[in-house]
Structures are given as C-alpha cells and as structure tokens.
Short mmCIF file of C-alpha atoms in Angstrom, two decimals:
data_model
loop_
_atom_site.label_atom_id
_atom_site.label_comp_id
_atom_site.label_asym_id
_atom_site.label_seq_id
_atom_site.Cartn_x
_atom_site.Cartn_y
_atom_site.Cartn_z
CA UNK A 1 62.91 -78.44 7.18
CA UNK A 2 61.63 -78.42 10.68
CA UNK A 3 62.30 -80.91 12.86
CA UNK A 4 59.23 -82.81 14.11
CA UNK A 5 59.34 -83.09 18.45
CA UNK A 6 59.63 -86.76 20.07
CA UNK A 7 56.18 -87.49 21.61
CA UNK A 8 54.36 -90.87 23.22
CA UNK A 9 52.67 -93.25 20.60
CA UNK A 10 49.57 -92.46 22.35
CA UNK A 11 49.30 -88.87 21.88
CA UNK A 12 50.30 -87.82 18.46
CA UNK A 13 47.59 -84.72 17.76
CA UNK A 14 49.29 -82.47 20.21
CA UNK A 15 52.92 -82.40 18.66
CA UNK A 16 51.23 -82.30 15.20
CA UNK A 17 49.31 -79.34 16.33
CA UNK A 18 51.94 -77.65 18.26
CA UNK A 19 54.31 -78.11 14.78
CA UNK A 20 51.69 -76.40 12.68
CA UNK A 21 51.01 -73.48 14.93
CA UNK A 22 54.98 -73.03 14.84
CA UNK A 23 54.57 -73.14 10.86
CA UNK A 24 51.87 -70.45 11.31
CA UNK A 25 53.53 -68.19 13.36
CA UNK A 26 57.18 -68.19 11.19
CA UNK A 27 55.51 -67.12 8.19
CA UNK A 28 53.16 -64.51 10.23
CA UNK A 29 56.62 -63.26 11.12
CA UNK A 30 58.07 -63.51 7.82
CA UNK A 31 55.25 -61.34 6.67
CA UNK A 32 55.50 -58.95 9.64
CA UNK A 33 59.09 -58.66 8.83
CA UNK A 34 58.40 -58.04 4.93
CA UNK A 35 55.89 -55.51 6.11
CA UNK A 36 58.05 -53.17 8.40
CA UNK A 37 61.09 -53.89 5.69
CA UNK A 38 59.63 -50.64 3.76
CA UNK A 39 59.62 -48.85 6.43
CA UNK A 40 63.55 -49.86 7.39
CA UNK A 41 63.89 -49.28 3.79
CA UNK A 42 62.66 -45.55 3.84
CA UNK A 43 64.76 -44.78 6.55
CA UNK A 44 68.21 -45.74 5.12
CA UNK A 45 67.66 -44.57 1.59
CA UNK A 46 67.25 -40.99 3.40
CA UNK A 47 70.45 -41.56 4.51
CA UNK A 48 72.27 -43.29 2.25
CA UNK A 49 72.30 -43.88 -1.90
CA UNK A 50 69.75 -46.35 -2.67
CA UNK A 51 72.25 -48.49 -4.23
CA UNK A 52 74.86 -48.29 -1.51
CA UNK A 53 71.98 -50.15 0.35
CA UNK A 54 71.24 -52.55 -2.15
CA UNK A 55 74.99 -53.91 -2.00
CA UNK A 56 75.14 -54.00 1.92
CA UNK A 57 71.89 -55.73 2.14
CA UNK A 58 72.24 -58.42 -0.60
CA UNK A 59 75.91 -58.81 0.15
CA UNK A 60 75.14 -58.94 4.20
CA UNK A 61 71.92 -61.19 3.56
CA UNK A 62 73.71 -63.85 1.67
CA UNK A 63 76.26 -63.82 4.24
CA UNK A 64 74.16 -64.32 6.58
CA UNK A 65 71.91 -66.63 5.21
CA UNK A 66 74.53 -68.98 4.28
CA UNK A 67 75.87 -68.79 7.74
CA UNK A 68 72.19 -70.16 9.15
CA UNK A 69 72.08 -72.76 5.89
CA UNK A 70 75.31 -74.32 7.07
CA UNK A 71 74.11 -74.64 10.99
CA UNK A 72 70.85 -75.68 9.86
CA UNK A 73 73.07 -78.65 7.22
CA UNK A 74 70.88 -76.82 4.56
CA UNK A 75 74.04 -75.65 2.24
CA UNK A 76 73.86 -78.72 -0.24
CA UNK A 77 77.32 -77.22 -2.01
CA UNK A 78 78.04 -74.98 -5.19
CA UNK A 79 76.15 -74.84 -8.36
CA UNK A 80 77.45 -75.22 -12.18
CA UNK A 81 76.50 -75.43 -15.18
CA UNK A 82 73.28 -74.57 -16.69
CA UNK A 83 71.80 -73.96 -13.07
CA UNK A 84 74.44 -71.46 -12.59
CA UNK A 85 73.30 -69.78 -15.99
CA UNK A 86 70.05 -69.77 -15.34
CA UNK A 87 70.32 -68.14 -10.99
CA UNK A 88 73.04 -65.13 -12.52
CA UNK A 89 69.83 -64.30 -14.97
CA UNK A 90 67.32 -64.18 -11.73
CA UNK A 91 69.83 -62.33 -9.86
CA UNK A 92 70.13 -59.89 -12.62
CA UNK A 93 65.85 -59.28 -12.57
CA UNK A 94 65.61 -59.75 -8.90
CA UNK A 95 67.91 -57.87 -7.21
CA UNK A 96 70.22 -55.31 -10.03
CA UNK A 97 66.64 -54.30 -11.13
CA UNK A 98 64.01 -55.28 -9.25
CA UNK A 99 65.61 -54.10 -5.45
CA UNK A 100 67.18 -51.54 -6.82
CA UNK A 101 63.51 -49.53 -8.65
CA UNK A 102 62.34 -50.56 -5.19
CA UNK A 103 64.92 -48.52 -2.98
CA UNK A 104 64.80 -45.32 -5.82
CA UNK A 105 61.03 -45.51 -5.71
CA UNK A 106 60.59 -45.51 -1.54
CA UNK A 107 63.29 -42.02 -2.07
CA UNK A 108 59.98 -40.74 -3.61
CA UNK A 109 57.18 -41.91 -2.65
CA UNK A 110 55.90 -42.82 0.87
CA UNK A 111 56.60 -46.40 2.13
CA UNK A 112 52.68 -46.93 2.45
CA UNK A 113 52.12 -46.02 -1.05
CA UNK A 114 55.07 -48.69 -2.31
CA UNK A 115 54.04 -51.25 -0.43
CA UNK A 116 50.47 -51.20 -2.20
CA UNK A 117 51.89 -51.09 -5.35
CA UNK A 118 54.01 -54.31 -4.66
CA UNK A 119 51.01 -55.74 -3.59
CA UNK A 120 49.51 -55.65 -7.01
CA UNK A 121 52.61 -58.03 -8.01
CA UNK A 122 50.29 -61.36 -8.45
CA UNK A 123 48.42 -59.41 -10.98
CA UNK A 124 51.64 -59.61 -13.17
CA UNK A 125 52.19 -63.04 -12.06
CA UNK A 126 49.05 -64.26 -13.66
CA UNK A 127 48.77 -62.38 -16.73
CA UNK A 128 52.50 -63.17 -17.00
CA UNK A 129 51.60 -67.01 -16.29
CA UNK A 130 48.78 -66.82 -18.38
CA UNK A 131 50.35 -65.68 -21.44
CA UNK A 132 54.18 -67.49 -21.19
CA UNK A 133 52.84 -70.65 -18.60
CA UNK A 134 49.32 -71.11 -20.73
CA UNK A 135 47.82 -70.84 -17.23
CA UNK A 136 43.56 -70.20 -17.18
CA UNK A 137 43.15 -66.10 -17.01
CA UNK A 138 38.97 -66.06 -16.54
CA UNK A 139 36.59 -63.32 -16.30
CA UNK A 140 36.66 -63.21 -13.00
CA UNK A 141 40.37 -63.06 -12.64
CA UNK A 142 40.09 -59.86 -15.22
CA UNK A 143 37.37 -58.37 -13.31
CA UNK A 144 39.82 -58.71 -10.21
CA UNK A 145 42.59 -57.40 -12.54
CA UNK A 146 40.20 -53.75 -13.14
CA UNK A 147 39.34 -53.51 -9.17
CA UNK A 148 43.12 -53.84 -8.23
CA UNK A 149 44.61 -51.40 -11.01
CA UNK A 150 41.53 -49.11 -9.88
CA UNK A 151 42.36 -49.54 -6.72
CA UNK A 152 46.43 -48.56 -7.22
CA UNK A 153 45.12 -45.37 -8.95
CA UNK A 154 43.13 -44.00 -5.78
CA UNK A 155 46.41 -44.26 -4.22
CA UNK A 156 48.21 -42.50 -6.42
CA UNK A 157 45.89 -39.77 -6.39
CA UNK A 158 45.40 -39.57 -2.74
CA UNK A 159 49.40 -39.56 -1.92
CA UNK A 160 49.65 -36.52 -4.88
CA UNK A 161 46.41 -34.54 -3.35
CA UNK A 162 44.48 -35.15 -6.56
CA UNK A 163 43.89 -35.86 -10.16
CA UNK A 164 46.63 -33.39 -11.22
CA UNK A 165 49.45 -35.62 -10.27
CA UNK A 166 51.63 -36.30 -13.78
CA UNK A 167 55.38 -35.10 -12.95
CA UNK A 168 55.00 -35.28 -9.47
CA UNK A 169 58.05 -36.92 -7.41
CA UNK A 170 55.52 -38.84 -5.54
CA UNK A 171 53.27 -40.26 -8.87
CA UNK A 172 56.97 -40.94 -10.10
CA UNK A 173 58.14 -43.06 -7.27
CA UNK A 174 54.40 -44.91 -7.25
CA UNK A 175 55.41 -45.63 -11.13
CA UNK A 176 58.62 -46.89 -10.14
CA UNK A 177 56.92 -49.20 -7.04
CA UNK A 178 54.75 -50.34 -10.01
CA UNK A 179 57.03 -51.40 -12.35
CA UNK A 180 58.54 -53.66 -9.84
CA UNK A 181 55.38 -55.75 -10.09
CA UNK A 182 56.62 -56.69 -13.42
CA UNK A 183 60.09 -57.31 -12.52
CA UNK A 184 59.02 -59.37 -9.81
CA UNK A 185 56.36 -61.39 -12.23
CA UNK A 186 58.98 -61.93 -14.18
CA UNK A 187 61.35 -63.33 -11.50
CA UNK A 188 58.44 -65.33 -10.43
CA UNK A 189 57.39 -67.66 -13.32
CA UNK A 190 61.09 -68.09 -14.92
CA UNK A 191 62.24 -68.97 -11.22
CA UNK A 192 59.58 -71.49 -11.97
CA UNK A 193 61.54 -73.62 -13.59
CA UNK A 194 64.84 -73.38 -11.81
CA UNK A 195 62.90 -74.51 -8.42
CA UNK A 196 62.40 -77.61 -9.73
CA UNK A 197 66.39 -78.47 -10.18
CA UNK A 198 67.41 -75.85 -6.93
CA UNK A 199 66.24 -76.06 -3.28
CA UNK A 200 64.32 -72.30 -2.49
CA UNK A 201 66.71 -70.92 0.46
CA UNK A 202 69.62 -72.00 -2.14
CA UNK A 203 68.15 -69.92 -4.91
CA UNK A 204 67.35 -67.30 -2.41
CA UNK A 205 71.17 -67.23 -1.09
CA UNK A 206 72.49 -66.87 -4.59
CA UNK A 207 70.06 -64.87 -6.05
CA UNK A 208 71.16 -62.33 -3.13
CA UNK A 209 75.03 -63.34 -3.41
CA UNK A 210 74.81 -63.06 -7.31
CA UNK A 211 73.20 -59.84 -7.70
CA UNK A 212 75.14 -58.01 -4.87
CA UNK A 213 78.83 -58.85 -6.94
CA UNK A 214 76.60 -57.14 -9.68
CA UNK A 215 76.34 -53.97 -7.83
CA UNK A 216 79.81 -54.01 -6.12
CA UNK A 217 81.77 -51.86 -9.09
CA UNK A 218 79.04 -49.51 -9.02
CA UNK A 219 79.75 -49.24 -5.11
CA UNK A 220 83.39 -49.45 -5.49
CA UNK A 221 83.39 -46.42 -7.64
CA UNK A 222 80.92 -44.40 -5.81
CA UNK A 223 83.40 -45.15 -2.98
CA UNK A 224 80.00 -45.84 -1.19
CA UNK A 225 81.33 -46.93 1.75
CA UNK A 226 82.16 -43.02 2.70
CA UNK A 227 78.17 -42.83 2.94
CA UNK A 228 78.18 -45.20 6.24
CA UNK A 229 78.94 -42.08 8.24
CA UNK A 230 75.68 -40.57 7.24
CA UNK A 231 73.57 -42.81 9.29
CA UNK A 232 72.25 -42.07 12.36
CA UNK A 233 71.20 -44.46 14.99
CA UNK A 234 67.74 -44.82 13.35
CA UNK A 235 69.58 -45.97 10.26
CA UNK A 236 72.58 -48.14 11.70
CA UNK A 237 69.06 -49.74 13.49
CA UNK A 238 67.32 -49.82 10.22
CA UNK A 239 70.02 -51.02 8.44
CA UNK A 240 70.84 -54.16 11.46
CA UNK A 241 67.48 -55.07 11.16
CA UNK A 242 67.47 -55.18 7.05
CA UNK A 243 70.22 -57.39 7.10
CA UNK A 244 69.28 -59.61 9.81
CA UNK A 245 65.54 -59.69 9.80
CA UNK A 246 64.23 -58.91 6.21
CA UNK A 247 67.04 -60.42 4.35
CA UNK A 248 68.01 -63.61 6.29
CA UNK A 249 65.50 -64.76 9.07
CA UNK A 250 62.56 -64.02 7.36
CA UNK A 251 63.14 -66.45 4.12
CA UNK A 252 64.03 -68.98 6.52
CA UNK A 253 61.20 -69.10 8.41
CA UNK A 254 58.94 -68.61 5.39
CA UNK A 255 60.67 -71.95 4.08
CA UNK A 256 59.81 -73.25 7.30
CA UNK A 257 56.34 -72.45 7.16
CA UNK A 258 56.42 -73.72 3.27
CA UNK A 259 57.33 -77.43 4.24
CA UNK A 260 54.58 -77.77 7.02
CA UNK A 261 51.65 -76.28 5.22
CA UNK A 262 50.08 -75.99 1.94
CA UNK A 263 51.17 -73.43 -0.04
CA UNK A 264 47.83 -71.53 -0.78
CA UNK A 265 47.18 -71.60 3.27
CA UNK A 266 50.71 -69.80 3.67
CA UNK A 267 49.93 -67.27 0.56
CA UNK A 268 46.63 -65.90 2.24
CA UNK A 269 49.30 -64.56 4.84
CA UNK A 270 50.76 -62.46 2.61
CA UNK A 271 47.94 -59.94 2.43
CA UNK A 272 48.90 -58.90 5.83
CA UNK A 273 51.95 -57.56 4.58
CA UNK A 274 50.63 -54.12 2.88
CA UNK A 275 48.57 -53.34 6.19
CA UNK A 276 51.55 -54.22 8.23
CA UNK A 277 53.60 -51.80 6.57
CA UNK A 278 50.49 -48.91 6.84
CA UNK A 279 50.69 -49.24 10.68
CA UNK A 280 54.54 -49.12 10.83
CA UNK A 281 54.62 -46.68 8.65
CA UNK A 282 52.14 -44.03 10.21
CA UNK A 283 53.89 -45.00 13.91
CA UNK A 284 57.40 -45.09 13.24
CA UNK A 285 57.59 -42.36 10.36
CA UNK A 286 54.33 -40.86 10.54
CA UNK A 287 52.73 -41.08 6.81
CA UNK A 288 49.12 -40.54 7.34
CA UNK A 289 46.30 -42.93 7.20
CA UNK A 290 44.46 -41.47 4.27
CA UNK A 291 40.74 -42.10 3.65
CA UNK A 292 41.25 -42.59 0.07
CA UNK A 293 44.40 -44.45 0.68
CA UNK A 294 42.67 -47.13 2.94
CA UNK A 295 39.83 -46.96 0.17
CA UNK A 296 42.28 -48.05 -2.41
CA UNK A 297 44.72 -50.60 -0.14
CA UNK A 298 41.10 -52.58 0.00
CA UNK A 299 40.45 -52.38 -3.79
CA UNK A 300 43.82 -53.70 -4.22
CA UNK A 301 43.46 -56.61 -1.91
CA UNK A 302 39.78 -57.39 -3.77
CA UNK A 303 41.10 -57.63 -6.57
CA UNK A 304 44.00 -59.37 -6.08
CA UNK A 305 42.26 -62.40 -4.07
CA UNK A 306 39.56 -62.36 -6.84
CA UNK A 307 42.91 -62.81 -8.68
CA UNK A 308 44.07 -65.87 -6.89
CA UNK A 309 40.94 -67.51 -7.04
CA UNK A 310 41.37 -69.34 -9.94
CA UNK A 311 44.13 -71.19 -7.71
CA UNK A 312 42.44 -72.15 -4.98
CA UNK A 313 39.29 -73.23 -7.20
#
C-alpha cells in the first residue's frame, strides 16, 4: 500500500530501511491512537448516550475512511452477493454489539480497567480458533489462558476496593468490557474467511458503514442528535479526534504497517496499547495507577504472549 521512494541502483539498504521504520512508526501510532481511544471514549459517553456515539463514530469513520480510500485509489467499488451477506453479519457482531457493550461498559467502569479487559481478546481468539478453526491449543497456551483470566480478576477487585465486588457498577462494566472479548473473537475468526475474498480497509469501511445504518433508527428515535448540545469542548475534542484519529487514520496506517512487515512483528505492538491507555488515562482523566491494577495489567500481558506463542513457534 505504501509507495516505495526512487533511490540510486547503488544504494538500495537506505530506502528499504527508511520504508520499514515508516511501517514501524504507523502502526506505533495506530496503537497509540487505539490506546488514548478509551480515554476519548470515556469522555463522550459522559456526555452523550453511548449509542448516540456509536452512530456518529461509525457513520463519521466510514465517511471518512472512504474519503482517504478514494485519494489513496484504494476504493476497488461496491460489493454483492454472498460477500455482501457475509460483511452485514460482521457488522452486526462488530459494531451493533461489540462497540456498542464497549461504550455502555466505559459508562461504568474506568477506561483503564476496559482497556485490560479488551486486552484479554486473543484469549477468545484462540480458544475460539481452536475449537471452530481446529487450530493447536497446548499446555502452555492454557497455562497462559489461567495467568491472563487471573490476571483480569486482580483488576476487577482492585477497581471495586476488594473481594466484595458482585453488583457493583464498576464489576458490571468490567463484565461488560469482558464480554467484548468474545464478540470480538468472534468477529475475528469468521472475518477469517471473508479476508480472503475482501481487501482489509474495504471490510473495515463497511463493517463501520454497515453497522452504523444498523443503529440509525435507534438514533432517529432517540432524536439523538438533541444530545450534541451536551458536549463541552473536551467532548466536541474527544469526539473530532474519535472520528478522525481512532476510526479512520489509525486503520490506515495499521494497513500500512501490515503490507511492509510481517504480521507477528506488527502484533507484538499491540501490547502497548493497554499501557498506553493507563498513562492517558491517569493524565487526562485522572484514574489512579493502582498497585494491584499494574499487578494484574502484567498478568494479563503474560498470559496473553504465552498465548500467542504457539504462533510465533
């Protein structure tokens, strides 16, 4: 997708080197961007419904996005058929149910402590993969599986204060954040099969485009756009950089980063994300830093690359 820089005969390393730091860097910012999007998140659903936001940002994002597709010559042309089928199913799991438990849970819970959670997600990828894709699920990967769920439950206790934490709206939220690990495994391994017939910005752009038509006559009847005038400047700012950042430029330069390097090298990045969004979120909105909280973040990320293992083995 990127486009490779003219250079002398004589001196090909350089360009080659320069191209692959640029592939580094895009998905470091993808990640960054992913990171602080909880934190964007938080602010808005304080302001607004957390559906009102999931309509603006899908709706805005696929705008967007298919705005930077066609500069790029990306935008291949409309879908039919079967593929169509198949994309209105992912947009159904991926954004009318997965984004939407995401924005309810962060009205609960702290940004920090959802943003652990969703790190979990390749947990439920590889059980999921395991038991639909036949894919190896070892002892190891299992003993990652106990560290990381251990790992999720000293968070839960630390954000509730301790062990009596059933009925909380905190432990309820971190529930929520949870179950989006299995919407998103499930998004994951049946988008499987779609990649191989649909580019991944395309998907992307009508996964978003799909799903936010699915949320329109809830917003239509809400009359949701009355809520606008409830944002501040924080949230207009949180809700400019959602649209632009998190839900357009990011996946772009992710793809980016996807067709220069391997795609284990640009997964490893990903584990930045969760401690990305525990400095944002103690700066900007001042959730604490937690011993027990920290404690549990590095369970998670144990067990989850004891996880991943099995695919880089």
């Amino acid at each position: 997708m990127s486009t490779s820089v003219s250079t002398p005969v004589a001196q090909p390393l350089p360009a080659s080197s320069n191209r692959l730091l640029m592939a580094r860097l895009k998905v470091l910012a993808s990640v960054v961007i992913w990171g602080t999007s909880f934190v964007a998140t938080k602010i808005i659903v304080g302001q607004i419904h957390p559906l009102t936001l999931i309509t603006l940002r899908t709706l805005g994002g696929a705008l967007l996005l298919f705005l930077l597709m066609l500069v790029r010559k990306q935008w291949t042309g409309p879908v039919h058929g079967s593929l169509l089928r198949e994309l209105v199913v992912l947009a159904f799991i991926g954004v009318a149910v997965h984004l939407s438990l995401q924005a309810i849970s962060l009205r609960l819970t702290s940004a920090t402590n959802t943003s652990w959670m969703v790190s979990l997600t390749p947990l439920g990828i590889s059980l999921l993969a395991w038991r639909v894709l036949g894919e190896t699920f070892g002892r190891l990967q299992a003993l990652g599986f106990v560290i990381a769920l251990g790992g999720a439950l000293l968070i839960v206790i630390s954000q509730a204060g301790g062990l009596d934490m059933l009925g909380l709206p905190s432990t309820n939220g971190d529930l929520l954040a949870l179950s989006t690990t299995v919407t998103w495994a499930i998004f994951s391994v049946y988008s499987k099969r779609t990649l191989r017939h649909c580019a991944p910005a395309m998907l992307t752009l009508y996964v978003m485009a799909l799903g936010g038509l699915m949320t329109v006559p809830i917003f239509v009847a809400r009359q949701a756009w009355q809520e606008l005038s409830q944002l501040d400047a924080e949230g207009w700012l949180a809700l400019g950089f959602t649209l632009v950042f998190v839900s357009g430029l990011a996946y772009l330069f992710w793809y980016d980063g996807l067709a220069e390097l391997d795609a284990s090298k640009v997964g490893v990045f990903l584990y930045v994300e969760p401690l990305v969004t525990v400095v944002t979120a103690a700066v900007i909105l001042g959730e604490p830093m937690r011993p027990l909280m920290l404690i549990g973040g590095a369970a998670i990320l144990s067990g989850v690359s004891l996880v991943n293992s099995r695919r880089r083995a």
